[in-house]
Coordinates of C-alpha atoms in Angstrom, one line a residue:
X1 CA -1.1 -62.4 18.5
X2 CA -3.1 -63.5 21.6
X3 CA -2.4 -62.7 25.1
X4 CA -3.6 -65.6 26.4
X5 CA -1.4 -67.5 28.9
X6 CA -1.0 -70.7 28.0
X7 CA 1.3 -73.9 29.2
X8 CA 4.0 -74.7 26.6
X9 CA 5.2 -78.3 26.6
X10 CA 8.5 -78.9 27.6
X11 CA 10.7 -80.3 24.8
X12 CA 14.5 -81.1 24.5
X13 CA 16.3 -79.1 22.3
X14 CA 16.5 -81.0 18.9
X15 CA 20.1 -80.5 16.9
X16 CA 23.9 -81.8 18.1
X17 CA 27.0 -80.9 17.8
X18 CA 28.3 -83.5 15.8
X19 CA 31.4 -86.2 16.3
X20 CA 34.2 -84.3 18.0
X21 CA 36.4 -82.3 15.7
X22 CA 34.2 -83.4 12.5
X23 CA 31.2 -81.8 13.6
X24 CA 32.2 -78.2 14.5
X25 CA 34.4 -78.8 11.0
X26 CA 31.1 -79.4 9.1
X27 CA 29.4 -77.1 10.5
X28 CA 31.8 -73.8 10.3
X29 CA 32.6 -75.2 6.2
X30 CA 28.5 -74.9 5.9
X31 CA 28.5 -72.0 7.4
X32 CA 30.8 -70.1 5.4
X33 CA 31.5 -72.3 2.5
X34 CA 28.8 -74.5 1.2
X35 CA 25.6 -73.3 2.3
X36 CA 26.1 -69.4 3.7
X37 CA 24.9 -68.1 6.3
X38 CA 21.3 -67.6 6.0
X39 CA 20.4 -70.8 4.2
X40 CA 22.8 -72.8 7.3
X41 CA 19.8 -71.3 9.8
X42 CA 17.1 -71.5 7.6
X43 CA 17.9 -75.4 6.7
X44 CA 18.5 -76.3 10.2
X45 CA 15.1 -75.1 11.5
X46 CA 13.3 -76.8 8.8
X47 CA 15.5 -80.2 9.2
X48 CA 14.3 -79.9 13.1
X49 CA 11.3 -78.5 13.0
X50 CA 11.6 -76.2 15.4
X51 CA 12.9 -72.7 15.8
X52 CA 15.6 -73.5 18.7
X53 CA 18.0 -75.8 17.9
X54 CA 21.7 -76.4 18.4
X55 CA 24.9 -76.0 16.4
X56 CA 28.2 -75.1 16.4
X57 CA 29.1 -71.6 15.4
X58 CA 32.5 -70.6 13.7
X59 CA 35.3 -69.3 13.8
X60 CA 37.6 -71.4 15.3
X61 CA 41.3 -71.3 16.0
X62 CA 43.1 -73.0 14.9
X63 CA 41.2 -74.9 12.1
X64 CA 41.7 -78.5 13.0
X65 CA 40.5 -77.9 16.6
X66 CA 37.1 -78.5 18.0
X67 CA 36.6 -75.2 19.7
X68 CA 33.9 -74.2 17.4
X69 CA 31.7 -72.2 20.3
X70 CA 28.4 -74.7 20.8
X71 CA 25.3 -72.6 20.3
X72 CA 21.8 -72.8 21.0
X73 CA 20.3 -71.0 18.0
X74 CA 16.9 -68.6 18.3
X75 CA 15.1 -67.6 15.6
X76 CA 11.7 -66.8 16.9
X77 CA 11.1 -63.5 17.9
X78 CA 9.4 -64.8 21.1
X79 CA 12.6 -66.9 22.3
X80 CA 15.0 -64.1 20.5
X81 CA 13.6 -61.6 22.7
X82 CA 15.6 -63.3 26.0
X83 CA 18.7 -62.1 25.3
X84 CA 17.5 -58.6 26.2
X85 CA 16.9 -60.5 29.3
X86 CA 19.5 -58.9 31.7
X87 CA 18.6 -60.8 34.9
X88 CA 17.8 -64.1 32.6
X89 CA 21.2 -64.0 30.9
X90 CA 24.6 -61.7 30.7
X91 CA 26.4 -59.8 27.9
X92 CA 30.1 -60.1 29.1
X93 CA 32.0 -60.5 26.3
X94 CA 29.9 -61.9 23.7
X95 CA 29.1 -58.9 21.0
X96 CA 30.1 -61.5 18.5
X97 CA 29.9 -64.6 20.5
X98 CA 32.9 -66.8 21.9
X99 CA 35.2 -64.9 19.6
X100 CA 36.6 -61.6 21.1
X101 CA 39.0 -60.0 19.3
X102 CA 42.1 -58.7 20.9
X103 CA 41.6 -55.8 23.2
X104 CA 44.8 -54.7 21.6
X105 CA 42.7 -53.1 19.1
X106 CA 41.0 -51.0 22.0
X107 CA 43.7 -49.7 24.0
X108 CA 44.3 -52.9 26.0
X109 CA 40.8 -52.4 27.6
X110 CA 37.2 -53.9 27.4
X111 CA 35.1 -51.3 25.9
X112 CA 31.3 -50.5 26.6
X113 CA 30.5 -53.2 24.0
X114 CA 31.8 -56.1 25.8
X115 CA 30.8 -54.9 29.0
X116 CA 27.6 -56.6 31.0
X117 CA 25.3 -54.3 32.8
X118 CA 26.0 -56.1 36.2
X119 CA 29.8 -54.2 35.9
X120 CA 30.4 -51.2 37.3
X121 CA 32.1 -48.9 34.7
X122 CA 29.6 -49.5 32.1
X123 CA 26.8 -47.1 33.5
X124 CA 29.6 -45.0 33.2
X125 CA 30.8 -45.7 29.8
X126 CA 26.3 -46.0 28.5
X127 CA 26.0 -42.6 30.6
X128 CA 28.7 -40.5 28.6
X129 CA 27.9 -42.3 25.3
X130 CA 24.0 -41.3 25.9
X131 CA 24.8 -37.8 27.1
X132 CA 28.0 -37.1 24.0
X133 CA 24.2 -38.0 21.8
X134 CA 22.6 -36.1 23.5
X135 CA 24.9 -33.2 22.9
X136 CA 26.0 -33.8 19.4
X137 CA 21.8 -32.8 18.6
X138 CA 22.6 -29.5 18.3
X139 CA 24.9 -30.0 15.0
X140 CA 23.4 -33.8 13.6
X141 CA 21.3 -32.3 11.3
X142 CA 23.5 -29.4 10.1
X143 CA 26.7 -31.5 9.8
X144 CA 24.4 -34.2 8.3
X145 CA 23.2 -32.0 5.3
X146 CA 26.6 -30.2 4.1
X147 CA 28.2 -33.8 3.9
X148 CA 25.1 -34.9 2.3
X149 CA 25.6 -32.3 0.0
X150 CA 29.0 -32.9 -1.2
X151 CA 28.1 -36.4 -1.2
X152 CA 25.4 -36.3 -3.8
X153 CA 27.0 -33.8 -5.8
X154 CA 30.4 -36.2 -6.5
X155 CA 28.0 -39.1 -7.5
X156 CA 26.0 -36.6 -9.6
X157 CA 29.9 -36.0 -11.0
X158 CA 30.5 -39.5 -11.3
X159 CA 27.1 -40.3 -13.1
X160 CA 28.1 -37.3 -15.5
X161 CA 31.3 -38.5 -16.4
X162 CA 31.0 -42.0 -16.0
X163 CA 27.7 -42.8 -16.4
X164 CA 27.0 -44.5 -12.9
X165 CA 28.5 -44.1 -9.3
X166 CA 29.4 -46.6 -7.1
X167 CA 28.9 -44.9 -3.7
X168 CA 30.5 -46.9 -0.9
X169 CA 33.5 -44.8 -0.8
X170 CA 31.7 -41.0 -1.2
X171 CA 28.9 -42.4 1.6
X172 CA 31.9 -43.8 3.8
X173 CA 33.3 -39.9 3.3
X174 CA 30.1 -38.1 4.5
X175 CA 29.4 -40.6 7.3
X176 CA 33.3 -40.4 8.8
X177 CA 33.1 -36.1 8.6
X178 CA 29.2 -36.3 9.9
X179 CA 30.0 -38.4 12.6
X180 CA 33.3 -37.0 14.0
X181 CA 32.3 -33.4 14.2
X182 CA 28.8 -34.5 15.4
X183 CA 30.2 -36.9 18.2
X184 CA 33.5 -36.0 19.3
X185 CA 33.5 -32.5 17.7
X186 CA 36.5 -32.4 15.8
X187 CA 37.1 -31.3 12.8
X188 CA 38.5 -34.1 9.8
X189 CA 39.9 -31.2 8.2
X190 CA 42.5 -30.0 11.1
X191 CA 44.9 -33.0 10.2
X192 CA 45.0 -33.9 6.6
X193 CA 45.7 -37.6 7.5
X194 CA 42.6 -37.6 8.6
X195 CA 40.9 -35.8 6.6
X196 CA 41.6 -37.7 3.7
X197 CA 41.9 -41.1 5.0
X198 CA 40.7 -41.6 8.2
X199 CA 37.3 -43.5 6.7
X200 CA 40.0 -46.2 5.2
X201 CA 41.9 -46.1 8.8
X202 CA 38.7 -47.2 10.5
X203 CA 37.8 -49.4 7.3
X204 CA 41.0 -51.2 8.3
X205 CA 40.8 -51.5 11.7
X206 CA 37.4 -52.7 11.6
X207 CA 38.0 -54.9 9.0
X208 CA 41.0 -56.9 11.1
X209 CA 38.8 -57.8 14.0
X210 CA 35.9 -59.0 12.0
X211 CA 37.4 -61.0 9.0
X212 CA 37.9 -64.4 11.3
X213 CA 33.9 -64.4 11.5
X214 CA 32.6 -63.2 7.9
X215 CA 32.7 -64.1 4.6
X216 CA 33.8 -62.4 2.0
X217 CA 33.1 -64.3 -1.5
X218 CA 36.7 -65.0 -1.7
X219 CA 38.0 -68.4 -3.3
X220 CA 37.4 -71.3 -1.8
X221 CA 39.4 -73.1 0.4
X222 CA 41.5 -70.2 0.2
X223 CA 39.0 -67.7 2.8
X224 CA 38.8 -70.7 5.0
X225 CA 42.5 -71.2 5.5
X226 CA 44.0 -67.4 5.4
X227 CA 40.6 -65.7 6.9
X228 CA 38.4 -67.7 9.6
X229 CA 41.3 -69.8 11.0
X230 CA 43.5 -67.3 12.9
X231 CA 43.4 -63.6 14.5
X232 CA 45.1 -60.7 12.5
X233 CA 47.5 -59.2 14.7
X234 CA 46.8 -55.3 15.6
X235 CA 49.8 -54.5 14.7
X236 CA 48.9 -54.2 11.0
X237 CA 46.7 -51.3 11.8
X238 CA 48.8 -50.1 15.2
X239 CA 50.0 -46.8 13.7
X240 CA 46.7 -45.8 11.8
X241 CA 44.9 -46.6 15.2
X242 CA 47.3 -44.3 17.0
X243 CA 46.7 -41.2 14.3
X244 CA 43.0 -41.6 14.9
X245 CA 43.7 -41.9 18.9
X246 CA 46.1 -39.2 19.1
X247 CA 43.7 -36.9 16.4
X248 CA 40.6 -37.8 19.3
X249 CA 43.0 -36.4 21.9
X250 CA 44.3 -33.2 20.2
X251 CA 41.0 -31.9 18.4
X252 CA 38.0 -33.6 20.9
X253 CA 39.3 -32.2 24.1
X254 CA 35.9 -30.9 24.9
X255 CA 34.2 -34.3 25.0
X256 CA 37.0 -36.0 26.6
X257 CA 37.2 -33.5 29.3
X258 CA 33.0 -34.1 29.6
X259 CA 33.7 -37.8 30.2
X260 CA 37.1 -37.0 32.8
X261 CA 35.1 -34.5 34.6
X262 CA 31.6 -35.9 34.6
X263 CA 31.6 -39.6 34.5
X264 CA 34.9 -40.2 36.0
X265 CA 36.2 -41.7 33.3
X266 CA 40.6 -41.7 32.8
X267 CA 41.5 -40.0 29.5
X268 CA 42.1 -43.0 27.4
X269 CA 38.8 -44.8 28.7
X270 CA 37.1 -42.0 27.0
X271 CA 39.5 -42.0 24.1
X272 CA 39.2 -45.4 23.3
X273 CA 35.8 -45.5 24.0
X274 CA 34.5 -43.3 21.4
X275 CA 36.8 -44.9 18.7
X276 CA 34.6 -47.5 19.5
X277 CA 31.2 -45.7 19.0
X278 CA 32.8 -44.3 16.2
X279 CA 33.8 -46.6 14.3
X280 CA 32.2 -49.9 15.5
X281 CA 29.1 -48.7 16.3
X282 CA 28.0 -45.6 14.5
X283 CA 30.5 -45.9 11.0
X284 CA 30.4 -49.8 11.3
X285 CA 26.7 -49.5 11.3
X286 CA 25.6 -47.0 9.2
X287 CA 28.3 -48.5 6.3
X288 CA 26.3 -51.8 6.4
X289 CA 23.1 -50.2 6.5
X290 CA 22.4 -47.1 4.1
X291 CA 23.6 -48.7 1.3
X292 CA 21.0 -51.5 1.9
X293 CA 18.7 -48.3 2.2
X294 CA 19.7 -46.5 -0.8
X295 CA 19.7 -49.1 -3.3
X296 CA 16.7 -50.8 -1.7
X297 CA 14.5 -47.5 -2.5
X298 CA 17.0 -46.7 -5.8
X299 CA 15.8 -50.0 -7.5
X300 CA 12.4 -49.9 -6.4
X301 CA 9.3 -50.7 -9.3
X302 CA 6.5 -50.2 -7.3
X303 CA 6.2 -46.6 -7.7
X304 CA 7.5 -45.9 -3.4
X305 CA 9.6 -43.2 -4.7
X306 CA 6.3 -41.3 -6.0
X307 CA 4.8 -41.8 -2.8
X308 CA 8.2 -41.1 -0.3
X309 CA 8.6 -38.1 -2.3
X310 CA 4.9 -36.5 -2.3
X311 CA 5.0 -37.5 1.7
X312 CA 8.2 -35.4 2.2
X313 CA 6.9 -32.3 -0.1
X314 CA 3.8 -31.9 2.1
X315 CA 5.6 -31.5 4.8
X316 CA 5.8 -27.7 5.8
X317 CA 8.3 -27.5 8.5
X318 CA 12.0 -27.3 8.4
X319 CA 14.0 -30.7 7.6
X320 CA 14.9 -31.8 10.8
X321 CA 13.8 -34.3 13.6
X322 CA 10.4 -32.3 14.6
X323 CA 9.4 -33.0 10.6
X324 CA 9.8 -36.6 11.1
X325 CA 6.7 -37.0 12.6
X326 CA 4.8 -36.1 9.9
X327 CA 7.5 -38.5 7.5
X328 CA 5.2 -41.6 9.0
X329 CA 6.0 -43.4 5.4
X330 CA 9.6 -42.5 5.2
X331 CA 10.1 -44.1 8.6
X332 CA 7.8 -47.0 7.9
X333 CA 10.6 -47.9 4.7
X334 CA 13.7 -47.1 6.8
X335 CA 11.7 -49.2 10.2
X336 CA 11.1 -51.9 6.9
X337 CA 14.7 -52.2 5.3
X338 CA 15.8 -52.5 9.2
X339 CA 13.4 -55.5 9.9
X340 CA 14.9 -57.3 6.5
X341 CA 18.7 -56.6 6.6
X342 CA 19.7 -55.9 10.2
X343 CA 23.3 -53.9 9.9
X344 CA 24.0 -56.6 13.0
X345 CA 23.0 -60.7 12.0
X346 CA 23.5 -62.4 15.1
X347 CA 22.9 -61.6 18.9
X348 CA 24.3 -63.4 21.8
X349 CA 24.4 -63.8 25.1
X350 CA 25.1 -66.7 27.8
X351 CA 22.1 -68.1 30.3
X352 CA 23.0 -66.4 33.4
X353 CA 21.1 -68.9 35.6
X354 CA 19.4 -72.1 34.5
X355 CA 15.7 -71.1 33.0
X356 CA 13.2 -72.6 30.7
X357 CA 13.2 -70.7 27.4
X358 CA 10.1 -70.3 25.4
X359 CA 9.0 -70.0 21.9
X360 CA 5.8 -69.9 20.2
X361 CA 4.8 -73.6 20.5
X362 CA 7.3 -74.8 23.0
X363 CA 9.8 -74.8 25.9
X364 CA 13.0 -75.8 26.5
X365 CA 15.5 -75.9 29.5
X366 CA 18.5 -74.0 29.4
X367 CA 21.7 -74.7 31.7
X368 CA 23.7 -71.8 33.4
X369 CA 26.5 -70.5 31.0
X370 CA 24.8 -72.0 28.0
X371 CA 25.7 -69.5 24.9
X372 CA 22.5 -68.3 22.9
X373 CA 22.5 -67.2 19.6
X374 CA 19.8 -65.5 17.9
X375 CA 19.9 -65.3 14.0
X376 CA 17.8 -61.8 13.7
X377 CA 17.0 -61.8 9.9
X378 CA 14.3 -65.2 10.7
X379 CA 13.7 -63.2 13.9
X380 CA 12.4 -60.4 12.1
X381 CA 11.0 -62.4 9.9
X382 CA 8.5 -64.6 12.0
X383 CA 5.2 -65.4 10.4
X384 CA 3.7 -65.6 13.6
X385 CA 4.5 -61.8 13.7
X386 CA 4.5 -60.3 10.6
X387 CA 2.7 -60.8 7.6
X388 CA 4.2 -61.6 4.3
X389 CA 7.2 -62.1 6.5
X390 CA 10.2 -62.1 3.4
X391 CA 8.4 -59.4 1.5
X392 CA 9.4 -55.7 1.5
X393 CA 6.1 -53.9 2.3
X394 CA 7.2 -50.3 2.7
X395 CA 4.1 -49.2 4.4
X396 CA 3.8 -52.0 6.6
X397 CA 5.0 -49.9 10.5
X398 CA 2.1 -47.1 9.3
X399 CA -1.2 -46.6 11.1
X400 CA -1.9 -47.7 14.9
X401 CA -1.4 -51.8 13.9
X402 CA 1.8 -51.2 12.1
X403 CA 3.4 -48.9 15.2
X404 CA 2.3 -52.0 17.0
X405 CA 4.6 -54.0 15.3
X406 CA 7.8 -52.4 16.2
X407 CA 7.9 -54.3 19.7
X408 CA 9.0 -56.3 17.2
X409 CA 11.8 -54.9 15.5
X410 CA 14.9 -55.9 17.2
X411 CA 17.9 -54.1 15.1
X412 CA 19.2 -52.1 18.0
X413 CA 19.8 -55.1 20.4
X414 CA 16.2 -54.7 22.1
X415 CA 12.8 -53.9 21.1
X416 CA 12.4 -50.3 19.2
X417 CA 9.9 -49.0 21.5
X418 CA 12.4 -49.5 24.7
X419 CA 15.0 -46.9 25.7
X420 CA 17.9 -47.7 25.7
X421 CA 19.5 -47.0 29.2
X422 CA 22.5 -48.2 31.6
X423 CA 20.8 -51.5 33.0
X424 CA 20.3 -53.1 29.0
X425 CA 22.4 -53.3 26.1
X426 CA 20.3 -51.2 23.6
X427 CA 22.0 -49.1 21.4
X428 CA 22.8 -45.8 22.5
X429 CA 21.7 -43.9 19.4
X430 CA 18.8 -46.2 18.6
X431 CA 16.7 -43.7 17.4
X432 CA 19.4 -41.3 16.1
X433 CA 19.9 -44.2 13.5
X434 CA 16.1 -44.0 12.7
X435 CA 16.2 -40.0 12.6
X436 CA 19.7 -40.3 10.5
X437 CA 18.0 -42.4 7.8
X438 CA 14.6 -41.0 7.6
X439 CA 16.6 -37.5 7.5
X440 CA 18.9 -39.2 4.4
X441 CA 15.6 -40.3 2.6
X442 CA 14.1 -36.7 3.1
X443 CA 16.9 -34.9 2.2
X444 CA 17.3 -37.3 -1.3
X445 CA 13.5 -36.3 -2.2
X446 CA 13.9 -32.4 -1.5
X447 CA 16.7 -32.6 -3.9
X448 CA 15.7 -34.9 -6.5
X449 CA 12.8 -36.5 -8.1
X450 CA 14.3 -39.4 -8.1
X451 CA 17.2 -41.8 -8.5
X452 CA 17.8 -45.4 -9.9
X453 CA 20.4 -48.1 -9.0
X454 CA 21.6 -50.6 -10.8
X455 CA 21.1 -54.5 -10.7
X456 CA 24.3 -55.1 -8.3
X457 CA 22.7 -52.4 -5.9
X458 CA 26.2 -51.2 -5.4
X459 CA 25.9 -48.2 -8.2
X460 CA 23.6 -45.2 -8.7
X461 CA 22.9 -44.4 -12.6
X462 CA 20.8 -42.2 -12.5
X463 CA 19.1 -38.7 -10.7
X464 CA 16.7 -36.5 -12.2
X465 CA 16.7 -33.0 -10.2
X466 CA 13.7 -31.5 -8.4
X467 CA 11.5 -29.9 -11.3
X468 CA 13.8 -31.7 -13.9
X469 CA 11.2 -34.8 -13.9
X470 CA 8.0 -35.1 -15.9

């Protein structure tokens, strides 16, 4: 891409938001009914030409209102790359868009995710989630690999008996153990409420605040009427919220005394705080993503698992985040399954001043309080940027051009060569995700020759042992 400065002419942003009440009702049935969500972006930018346009974005409440929240859409990475923007526009709120769910479901608070940089407590709330990473470095890989163990060795039970495994529920295992004793350090195991279900407790409490703005595949009009047109009261998942607040408080004392003594932070601030990072953040995230990972290198034909697995052989040092440097290929496939499925769709943020908003080609005014949205898998996918833009090219972040490129990949709610820091909204554990995954891959090829998936991507059928190949 050229550096050259150049003058973009100023055009009005092309799209509307329809006829009151009928628009936003078109729109949101589009959206989740008769188009989906990637083909309603992708049709709109080829119907106006452009890469910004306007739209109304579901949910709604109640259905026959027009309350739809009025968008302007980016999908550029040149114009998606304002909302990281803090002085150009402000994050209060908005984590996934005009709908907030009930801050019931967080202890009657606004957690770090909904708080702008410009607030005070969430310098505080970024510091203590950066340091409790920071910390939990000593265990991640350790507490990574024994849950990775028993992970692999009920799907290698499964295949046995069954002949496949459908993983979801033995990943969703390993991640909630991993990530509890890694980040709060607390044992699943000390309440067996938790450590049997407390993967399905977040499951459900996740699953409550998100169903108004998702779909699920459901019948039709039936998802439209009992799913996107109302909020689901927390208290369906009050009391499994309180065993997972009141497990926090009895078995993570030492972290929540790090946040009460060093970041000023009350007791439930902390508390409800890392539930959040927990389960939002670090659970939510990882649940989306690594099984786009796995069954993304599981049903690959091009021979990557030859290559991913002679990469990770050479390597002489211990498994851990030192040997990632010389994985360049295993990150390069984790950095390329990111770029395709982001575990997170949309960004958003609202204009904190009038400014003039560019993309590639042009420019466009946008008014104070104005709500952006920006649609990350076009973003991600701009052929200004990349190259074979809907192709998965597993090498393509390798060698100096391709490290290039990741000013570019925008997963983590900025650029992956920023830091994330208290003045943006980066994720925290931006590049604990990367490590994490790169870590999964390395640890798969030490332990097996390789592994196959099935056509729905959801099953493993399949694993040949190290030394049991050809």
């Amino acid at each position: 891409m050229s550096s050259t400065t150049t003058v973009l002419p100023l055009r009005n942003i092309p799209g509307s938001y329809g006829l009151p009440l009928l628009g936003s009702i078109k729109d949101r049935l589009d959206y989740f009914w008769f188009q989906g969500s990637d083909s309603f972006f992708r049709t709109r930018k080829l119907k106006y030409k452009s890469t910004v346009f306007r739209t109304n974005m579901p949910p709604s409440f109640p259905f026959f209102f027009d309350v739809n929240p009025k968008v302007v859409v980016l999908t550029d990475s040149k114009s998606f790359a304002t909302l990281f923007d803090i002085s150009t526009v402000e994050k209060k709120d908005v984590l996934v868009g005009d709908y907030m769910p009930s801050v019931n479901y967080t202890g009657k608070m606004r957690v770090l995710a909904y708080l702008d940089p410009s607030e005070p407590k969430h310098s505080l709330v970024k510091n203590f989630a950066i340091d409790v990473l920071k910390s939990s470095s000593k265990v991640w890989v350790s507490e990574l690999f024994s849950n990775l163990d028993t992970m692999w060795s009920t799907i290698e039970s499964d295949i046995s008996n069954n002949g496949s495994s459908i993983f979801l529920v033995p990943l969703q295992k390993c991640l909630f153990r991993f990530l509890t004793k890694s980040l709060i350090g607390a044992d699943p195991a000390a309440r067996p409420e938790i450590g049997d279900g407390g993967f399905a407790l977040l499951d459900k409490w996740l699953a409550l605040q998100l169903l108004p703005t998702i779909s699920i595949g459901v019948l039709q009009p039936l998802e439209e009427i009992f799913l996107h047109s109302f909020q689901y009261p927390f208290a369906l998942v009050s009391g499994d919220y309180k065993k997972l607040y009141q497990f926090v408080e009895a078995e993570g004392k030492e972290v929540v005394e790090k946040g009460r003594k060093d970041y000023n932070l009350t007791t439930e601030e902390v508390i409800h705080n890392l539930l959040f990072i927990l389960g939002f953040n670090a659970f939510g995230g990882f649940t989306i993503f690594l099984p786009k990972l796995i069954s993304t290198i599981g049903g690959d034909k091009t021979g990557l698992q030859a290559k991913l697995r002679e990469e990770v052989r050479k390597n002489k040092e211990p498994l851990g985040f030192d040997a990632l440097r010389s994985l360049e290929l295993v990150q390069s496939t984790v950095y390329e399954v990111l770029r395709l499925n982001p575990p997170v769709a949309l960004q958003y943020a609202r204009a904190r001043k009038d400014f003039v908003l560019s993309s590639h080609d042009s420019a466009y005014e946008i008014r104070k309080g104005e709500l952006l949205c920006g649609y990350q898998p076009l973003a991600m996918r701009d052929e200004m940027v990349f190259d074979r833009p809907d192709e998965f090219v597993p090498d393509r972040f390798t060698g100096e051009k391709g490290r290039k490129l990741l000013d570019y990949l925008f997963w983590s709610n900025g650029p992956q060569t920023a830091t994330p820091g208290s003045s943006n909204k980066q994720c925290a554990a931006k590049d604990y995700v990367v490590a994490t995954a790169s870590l999964l891959v390395a640890w798969i090829f030490t332990r097996y020759d390789e592994f196959k998936c099935d056509d729905s991507s959801s099953a493993i059928t399949s694993v040949v042992k190290a030394g049991e190949g050809k």
